[in-house]
C-alpha positions as a printed NumPy array, in Angstrom:
array([[ 39.685, 191.413,  -3.149],
       [ 39.651, 191.215,  -6.939],
       [ 38.795, 187.872,  -8.507],
       [ 41.553, 186.558, -10.776],
       [ 40.741, 185.109, -14.159],
       [ 42.158, 181.722, -13.266],
       [ 40.703, 178.401, -12.213],
       [ 42.436, 178.487,  -8.807],
       [ 39.178, 178.692,  -6.914],
       [ 37.765, 175.17 ,  -6.833],
       [ 34.35 , 176.162,  -5.561],
       [ 32.786, 177.685,  -8.656],
       [ 29.127, 177.071,  -8.11 ],
       [ 27.1  , 176.037, -11.109],
       [ 23.514, 174.824, -11.314],
       [ 22.878, 172.41 ,  -8.447],
       [ 25.958, 173.612,  -6.553],
       [ 28.318, 171.254,  -8.384],
       [ 32.014, 171.987,  -8.596],
       [ 33.492, 172.366, -12.069],
       [ 36.67 , 170.505, -13.001],
       [ 39.855, 172.578, -13.153],
       [ 40.283, 172.164, -16.911],
       [ 36.68 , 173.191, -17.57 ],
       [ 37.1  , 176.273, -15.381],
       [ 40.189, 177.25 , -17.322],
       [ 38.407, 176.878, -20.662],
       [ 35.357, 178.831, -19.489],
       [ 37.178, 181.697, -17.777],
       [ 40.143, 182.13 , -20.101],
       [ 38.938, 180.989, -23.523],
       [ 35.15 , 181.385, -23.693],
       [ 33.905, 184.219, -21.481],
       [ 36.433, 186.894, -22.608],
       [ 35.281, 186.407, -26.209],
       [ 31.532, 186.738, -25.615],
       [ 29.433, 189.872, -26.254],
       [ 28.857, 192.167, -23.279],
       [ 25.112, 191.506, -23.282],
       [ 25.692, 187.774, -22.817],
       [ 28.154, 188.396, -19.988],
       [ 25.666, 190.619, -18.185],
       [ 23.19 , 187.754, -18.22 ],
       [ 25.801, 185.248, -17.019],
       [ 26.278, 187.224, -13.791],
       [ 23.254, 185.309, -12.501],
       [ 24.964, 181.908, -12.811],
       [ 26.75 , 182.233,  -9.458],
       [ 28.228, 184.822,  -7.143],
       [ 31.705, 183.875,  -8.259],
       [ 30.751, 184.478, -11.897],
       [ 29.291, 187.879, -11.02 ],
       [ 32.451, 188.788,  -9.126],
       [ 34.73 , 187.636, -11.944],
       [ 32.811, 189.394, -14.728],
       [ 32.943, 192.626, -12.724],
       [ 36.648, 192.386, -11.908],
       [ 39.099, 194.83 , -13.468],
       [ 41.291, 192.032, -14.78 ],
       [ 38.442, 190.34 , -16.627],
       [ 37.096, 193.654, -17.977],
       [ 40.527, 194.458, -19.405],
       [ 40.936, 190.949, -20.834],
       [ 37.519, 191.137, -22.496],
       [ 38.267, 194.602, -23.891],
       [ 41.58 , 193.464, -25.374],
       [ 39.854, 190.531, -27.079],
       [ 37.24 , 192.861, -28.561],
       [ 39.884, 195.275, -29.841],
       [ 41.76 , 192.447, -31.57 ],
       [ 38.651, 191.413, -33.502],
       [ 39.162, 192.288, -37.163],
       [ 35.502, 192.28 , -38.213],
       [ 34.28 , 195.151, -35.954],
       [ 31.552, 192.966, -34.389],
       [ 31.974, 194.743, -31.04 ],
       [ 32.023, 198.296, -32.427],
       [ 29.112, 200.72 , -32.477],
       [ 28.364, 204.141, -33.957],
       [ 26.52 , 206.856, -32.026],
       [ 24.224, 209.072, -34.098],
       [ 21.62 , 211.759, -33.591],
       [ 18.544, 210.596, -35.512],
       [ 16.502, 213.784, -35.085],
       [ 15.912, 215.12 , -38.587],
       [ 14.162, 218.426, -37.906],
       [ 15.978, 221.721, -37.495],
       [ 16.08 , 222.873, -33.854],
       [ 14.559, 219.573, -32.731],
       [ 15.716, 217.773, -29.598],
       [ 18.558, 215.259, -29.775],
       [ 17.553, 211.618, -30.289],
       [ 20.595, 209.503, -29.503],
       [ 20.648, 206.155, -31.309],
       [ 23.21 , 203.415, -31.757],
       [ 23.876, 201.422, -34.868],
       [ 26.138, 198.474, -35.436],
       [ 29.181, 199.16 , -37.528],
       [ 28.082, 198.626, -41.143],
       [ 29.294, 195.343, -42.512],
       [ 31.53 , 195.983, -45.471],
       [ 29.334, 193.553, -47.408],
       [ 25.84 , 194.757, -46.408],
       [ 23.9  , 197.747, -47.824],
       [ 22.114, 198.547, -44.544],
       [ 22.831, 198.789, -40.849],
       [ 20.127, 198.657, -38.179],
       [ 19.434, 201.082, -35.362],
       [ 19.855, 199.863, -31.794],
       [ 17.682, 201.345, -28.996],
       [ 19.645, 203.727, -26.824],
       [ 18.68 , 204.745, -23.292],
       [ 20.805, 207.685, -22.179],
       [ 19.724, 209.79 , -19.214],
       [ 20.901, 213.056, -20.755],
       [ 17.654, 215.001, -20.454],
       [ 16.133, 217.004, -23.294],
       [ 18.623, 219.023, -25.304],
       [ 18.85 , 220.581, -28.706],
       [ 21.85 , 219.512, -30.754],
       [ 23.86 , 222.658, -30.118],
       [ 23.572, 221.972, -26.363],
       [ 25.02 , 218.431, -26.487],
       [ 28.537, 217.451, -27.5  ],
       [ 30.408, 214.178, -27.545],
       [ 33.655, 214.906, -25.717],
       [ 35.188, 211.58 , -26.669],
       [ 35.128, 207.813, -26.256],
       [ 37.604, 205.466, -24.621],
       [ 37.338, 201.742, -23.827],
       [ 33.583, 201.741, -24.444],
       [ 32.911, 204.766, -22.207],
       [ 31.454, 207.908, -23.792],
       [ 31.888, 211.364, -22.293],
       [ 29.153, 213.915, -23.022],
       [ 29.145, 217.675, -22.458],
       [ 25.744, 219.277, -21.921],
       [ 25.072, 222.996, -22.347],
       [ 28.853, 223.58 , -22.369],
       [ 28.862, 223.199, -18.581],
       [ 28.062, 219.676, -17.338],
       [ 29.926, 216.467, -18.071],
       [ 28.6  , 212.917, -17.943],
       [ 30.326, 209.543, -18.364],
       [ 28.157, 206.875, -19.942],
       [ 28.637, 203.256, -20.933],
       [ 25.819, 202.645, -23.443],
       [ 26.392, 198.88 , -23.364],
       [ 25.98 , 198.4  , -19.597],
       [ 23.597, 201.412, -19.49 ],
       [ 25.512, 202.858, -16.529],
       [ 26.13 , 206.608, -16.278],
       [ 27.86 , 209.041, -13.956],
       [ 27.092, 212.764, -13.761],
       [ 30.384, 214.423, -12.853],
       [ 30.727, 217.073, -10.129],
       [ 30.268, 220.645, -11.319],
       [ 33.206, 221.957, -13.301],
       [ 32.91 , 225.256, -11.421],
       [ 30.807, 226.501,  -8.519],
       [ 29.763, 229.536, -10.548],
       [ 28.626, 227.684, -13.637],
       [ 26.53 , 230.572, -14.969],
       [ 29.644, 232.631, -15.68 ],
       [ 31.691, 229.837, -17.269],
       [ 31.691, 228.238, -20.709],
       [ 33.878, 225.257, -21.524],
       [ 35.459, 225.724, -24.941],
       [ 38.139, 223.   , -25.019],
       [ 37.658, 219.468, -23.723],
       [ 38.669, 215.835, -24.014],
       [ 38.399, 212.38 , -22.453],
       [ 40.798, 209.465, -22.2  ],
       [ 42.719, 207.003, -20.051],
       [ 45.765, 207.699, -17.894],
       [ 47.505, 204.336, -18.061],
       [ 50.243, 205.161, -15.539],
       [ 47.625, 205.859, -12.853],
       [ 44.957, 203.417, -14.118],
       [ 42.469, 206.278, -14.244],
       [ 39.932, 207.71 , -16.681],
       [ 40.212, 211.485, -16.935],
       [ 38.221, 214.374, -18.386],
       [ 39.962, 217.576, -19.445],
       [ 38.188, 220.911, -19.633],
       [ 39.361, 224.434, -20.333],
       [ 36.93 , 227.208, -19.457],
       [ 36.766, 230.901, -20.079],
       [ 34.782, 233.284, -17.935],
       [ 32.571, 235.821, -19.671],
       [ 33.979, 238.505, -17.37 ],
       [ 37.663, 237.653, -17.919],
       [ 40.103, 236.833, -20.696],
       [ 41.872, 234.243, -18.558],
       [ 41.326, 230.554, -19.386],
       [ 41.458, 227.927, -16.643],
       [ 42.303, 224.297, -17.294],
       [ 41.005, 221.477, -15.082],
       [ 41.279, 217.683, -15.044],
       [ 38.676, 215.336, -13.563],
       [ 39.852, 212.028, -12.12 ],
       [ 37.409, 209.118, -11.914],
       [ 39.499, 207.582,  -9.115],
       [ 39.176, 210.638,  -6.876],
       [ 35.845, 211.851,  -8.289],
       [ 37.121, 215.436,  -8.25 ],
       [ 38.44 , 218.242, -10.449],
       [ 42.   , 219.54 , -10.207],
       [ 43.058, 222.98 , -11.48 ],
       [ 46.153, 222.606, -13.638],
       [ 46.898, 226.131, -14.851],
       [ 45.67 , 229.521, -15.989],
       [ 46.546, 230.979, -19.386],
       [ 45.792, 234.026, -21.47 ],
       [ 44.776, 232.062, -24.536],
       [ 43.388, 228.643, -25.362],
       [ 45.832, 226.306, -27.172],
       [ 42.93 , 224.644, -28.968],
       [ 39.183, 224.471, -29.338],
       [ 36.436, 221.854, -29.208],
       [ 36.883, 218.128, -28.586],
       [ 40.357, 216.617, -28.418],
       [ 41.186, 213.265, -30.004],
       [ 42.54 , 210.642, -27.597],
       [ 45.484, 208.471, -28.669],
       [ 48.606, 207.102, -26.952],
       [ 47.669, 208.51 , -23.551],
       [ 47.261, 212.068, -24.824],
       [ 44.558, 214.384, -26.151],
       [ 45.108, 216.18 , -29.46 ],
       [ 43.769, 219.292, -31.18 ],
       [ 44.671, 220.756, -34.564],
       [ 45.366, 224.506, -34.548],
       [ 46.098, 227.048, -37.276],
       [ 47.688, 230.487, -37.299],
       [ 46.828, 233.483, -39.469],
       [ 49.222, 232.29 , -42.193],
       [ 47.498, 228.894, -42.523],
       [ 50.285, 227.043, -40.752],
       [ 49.003, 223.999, -38.889],
       [ 50.262, 221.861, -36.046],
       [ 48.899, 219.467, -33.432],
       [ 48.665, 220.456, -29.769],
       [ 48.77 , 217.563, -27.3  ],
       [ 47.891, 217.242, -23.62 ],
       [ 49.378, 214.405, -21.569],
       [ 46.713, 212.932, -19.264],
       [ 49.393, 211.614, -16.896],
       [ 51.77 , 214.575, -16.508],
       [ 49.159, 217.27 , -17.37 ],
       [ 51.665, 218.913, -19.702],
       [ 51.01 , 220.411, -23.154],
       [ 53.14 , 219.474, -26.143],
       [ 53.287, 219.618, -29.941],
       [ 53.087, 216.751, -32.435],
       [ 54.48 , 217.481, -35.882],
       [ 52.198, 216.954, -38.852],
       [ 53.336, 214.895, -41.847],
       [ 55.036, 216.75 , -44.67 ],
       [ 52.452, 217.861, -47.221],
       [ 51.779, 221.003, -49.354],
       [ 51.579, 223.9  , -46.841],
       [ 48.991, 226.637, -46.398],
       [ 46.03 , 224.577, -47.471],
       [ 42.687, 226.333, -47.164],
       [ 41.283, 223.189, -45.567],
       [ 42.073, 222.604, -41.916],
       [ 43.25 , 219.041, -41.24 ],
       [ 41.033, 216.909, -39.027],
       [ 42.231, 214.363, -36.496],
       [ 41.039, 210.863, -35.678],
       [ 42.101, 207.397, -34.596],
       [ 42.645, 204.553, -37.061],
       [ 43.629, 201.138, -35.724],
       [ 44.447, 202.65 , -32.32 ],
       [ 46.891, 205.168, -33.834],
       [ 46.594, 208.934, -34.203],
       [ 45.465, 209.855, -37.712],
       [ 45.243, 213.113, -39.637],
       [ 42.968, 213.694, -42.616],
       [ 44.109, 216.307, -45.114],
       [ 42.399, 217.636, -48.237],
       [ 45.025, 218.364, -50.863],
       [ 45.151, 218.916, -54.61 ],
       [ 41.918, 218.447, -56.543],
       [ 40.046, 217.896, -53.272],
       [ 41.553, 214.48 , -52.629],
       [ 41.294, 213.359, -48.999],
       [ 44.571, 211.888, -47.737],
       [ 44.553, 209.76 , -44.575],
       [ 47.828, 209.653, -42.652],
       [ 48.482, 207.399, -39.632],
       [ 51.281, 207.858, -37.073],
       [ 52.557, 204.283, -36.7  ],
       [ 55.142, 205.168, -34.004],
       [ 53.699, 207.873, -31.763],
       [ 55.783, 211.025, -31.471],
       [ 58.037, 210.222, -34.435],
       [ 57.339, 212.474, -37.415],
       [ 58.996, 210.043, -39.836],
       [ 56.475, 207.356, -38.817],
       [ 53.574, 209.216, -40.476],
       [ 52.265, 206.844, -43.154],
       [ 49.932, 207.961, -45.961],
       [ 47.725, 204.864, -45.888],
       [ 45.114, 205.839, -48.466],
       [ 43.886, 208.624, -50.731],
       [ 40.122, 209.034, -51.08 ],
       [ 39.557, 210.835, -54.407],
       [ 36.847, 213.31 , -55.255],
       [ 34.772, 211.321, -57.722],
       [ 31.439, 212.686, -58.938],
       [ 31.369, 215.184, -56.113],
       [ 31.97 , 212.579, -53.398],
       [ 33.875, 215.097, -51.277],
       [ 31.786, 218.082, -50.361],
       [ 31.209, 220.269, -47.359],
       [ 31.3  , 219.054, -44.638],
       [ 34.403, 216.973, -45.185],
       [ 33.804, 213.209, -44.877],
       [ 35.059, 211.71 , -41.625],
       [ 37.03 , 208.442, -41.836],
       [ 35.702, 206.016, -39.209],
       [ 37.529, 202.737, -39.807],
       [ 39.675, 200.858, -42.283],
       [ 39.036, 197.147, -42.828],
       [ 41.726, 194.489, -43.053],
       [ 41.472, 194.559, -46.866],
       [ 41.991, 198.335, -46.964],
       [ 38.411, 199.52 , -47.502],
       [ 37.578, 202.841, -45.82 ],
       [ 34.315, 203.585, -44.018],
       [ 33.439, 207.294, -44.001],
       [ 30.512, 209.431, -42.997],
       [ 28.988, 211.303, -45.89 ],
       [ 26.377, 213.975, -45.36 ],
       [ 23.433, 213.008, -43.149],
       [ 21.843, 210.219, -45.166],
       [ 24.318, 207.364, -45.423],
       [ 27.835, 206.061, -44.856],
       [ 30.216, 205.547, -47.737],
       [ 32.669, 202.694, -48.207],
       [ 35.612, 203.331, -50.525],
       [ 37.593, 200.503, -52.071],
       [ 41.057, 201.849, -53.003],
       [ 41.966, 198.733, -55.005],
       [ 39.284, 199.302, -57.627],
       [ 38.606, 202.99 , -56.893],
       [ 34.85 , 202.683, -56.362],
       [ 32.352, 203.725, -53.678],
       [ 29.249, 202.079, -52.334],
       [ 26.687, 203.432, -49.891],
       [ 25.444, 201.991, -46.591],
       [ 22.138, 203.385, -45.372],
       [ 20.894, 203.356, -41.787],
       [ 17.665, 201.325, -41.791],
       [ 14.684, 203.112, -40.251],
       [ 16.409, 206.507, -40.234],
       [ 16.035, 208.927, -43.137],
       [ 18.497, 211.525, -41.821],
       [ 21.114, 211.331, -39.091],
       [ 24.174, 213.088, -37.726],
       [ 27.318, 211.097, -36.964],
       [ 28.557, 211.715, -33.414],
       [ 31.153, 209.081, -32.632],
       [ 32.57 , 205.565, -32.794],
       [ 33.233, 203.252, -29.857],
       [ 33.692, 199.632, -28.799],
       [ 31.346, 197.726, -26.499],
       [ 32.861, 196.938, -23.104],
       [ 32.2  , 196.28 , -19.417],
       [ 34.261, 199.315, -18.343],
       [ 32.933, 200.99 , -15.212],
       [ 31.985, 204.663, -14.96 ],
       [ 31.61 , 204.495, -11.165],
       [ 33.919, 206.827,  -9.205],
       [ 36.48 , 205.753,  -6.612],
       [ 36.786, 202.284,  -8.09 ],
       [ 33.3  , 201.262,  -6.971],
       [ 31.975, 198.119,  -8.627],
       [ 28.855, 198.558, -10.768],
       [ 27.992, 195.096, -11.945]])
C-alpha cells in the first residue's frame, strides 16, 4: 500500500526509535523533503523504513517533481552532452548543470549510463520526460534511464526480427490518463515499403502494434508536450505543418503553425519552453523567432515571445537550439560545439557560457532531476 505524504502515521522512527510530533512530521514531509535535491533524498532513505517507503511512493515522487518544475532558477535542471571530440570516436555521455545566467562556466557532472560502446551515429536521444531519458541504440533497441537515480531499463525488443527492421520515427512521453510512460516507434522493413507503428507501455512492459501505413508521417525524434508527440514535416512546395501523436488514444493529428512568411528555405524546429510546445523559425535576415503555444491546440494562442537576431554571424549552420528562457526573458541557446550562448533581448547582446573541462561537445538534451521510476509494471526501485 502506497505511503501518503501526510503525518497520519504516528510511528515514524527516527534515531533512537523516538516518535516525531505530528506538527514536525507535517513540516518534514510536506514542506522540507519535497524541496530537497534528489541526491539528498536518496541518502535520507536510510533514516527509517517509513522514510524509504515515503520517498519511493508515487505521491511523493510527483510532489517532489512538481516542486522542482516550479523552481524559477533551474537548480534542478541538467543538460546531457556528448563530450567526445574526435570524429568517429565513441560516445562519452556527460551531464552538466544548467548554466547560471550570471556565470561564465558550467561544470561537468560524472555520468554512468550502461549504454555500451557506441559511435554517435548509433545513439540517439528519443526524448526526456519527468527526469527520465529514453535512448535509442543502433536504431533498434530502446532504453529508459534516470541519470539522477542511476536506474535503467532495457526495453523488450521492438521486433523479433530486428536485423530486418530500422526505426525511423520515435518519441517518449507520459500518458496522463493512464498514468503510464510510453515509447512510440515507427519502423520500416528493408524488404517492404510498409511502415509499422508500435507503442511501448511501462505499466505492461510490452509493445502494442497500432497500425500499418504506406508512408511515415514524420521522421526522427518527436517533441513531447501536452500529452502528445510532435514532428515538423514539409512537402515539396515548402509548406510546413506539425504532426502530432496522442499517447493516450494512439491517434495522429495536426497542429497548425503560427502565421509567418510561407515557403521559408529553413525548416522550423520544435521544442518545449516553460512546459509549452514551441516552434523556432528562421525568417528575414536570418533572425530566429521563438513562438510558444500558450493554449495547446489553439492556433491563435501562438505567441512570438522573442526574436534572436543574427549579429556578427551568431546564427549559422546548424541552427541554434533554444533550451530555456529565464524569468527576466534571457534565452539560453546551444551554439556550435564549443559553448552555450545567452541572449538578452532587452539590451540586444550575447554572452558565452563555456563547459569547464570540455573543449568540444554536442548538445543532446535537457531534463529535470527527479525520483521517477523506470521499473516496469509499477515495481518500486528505491
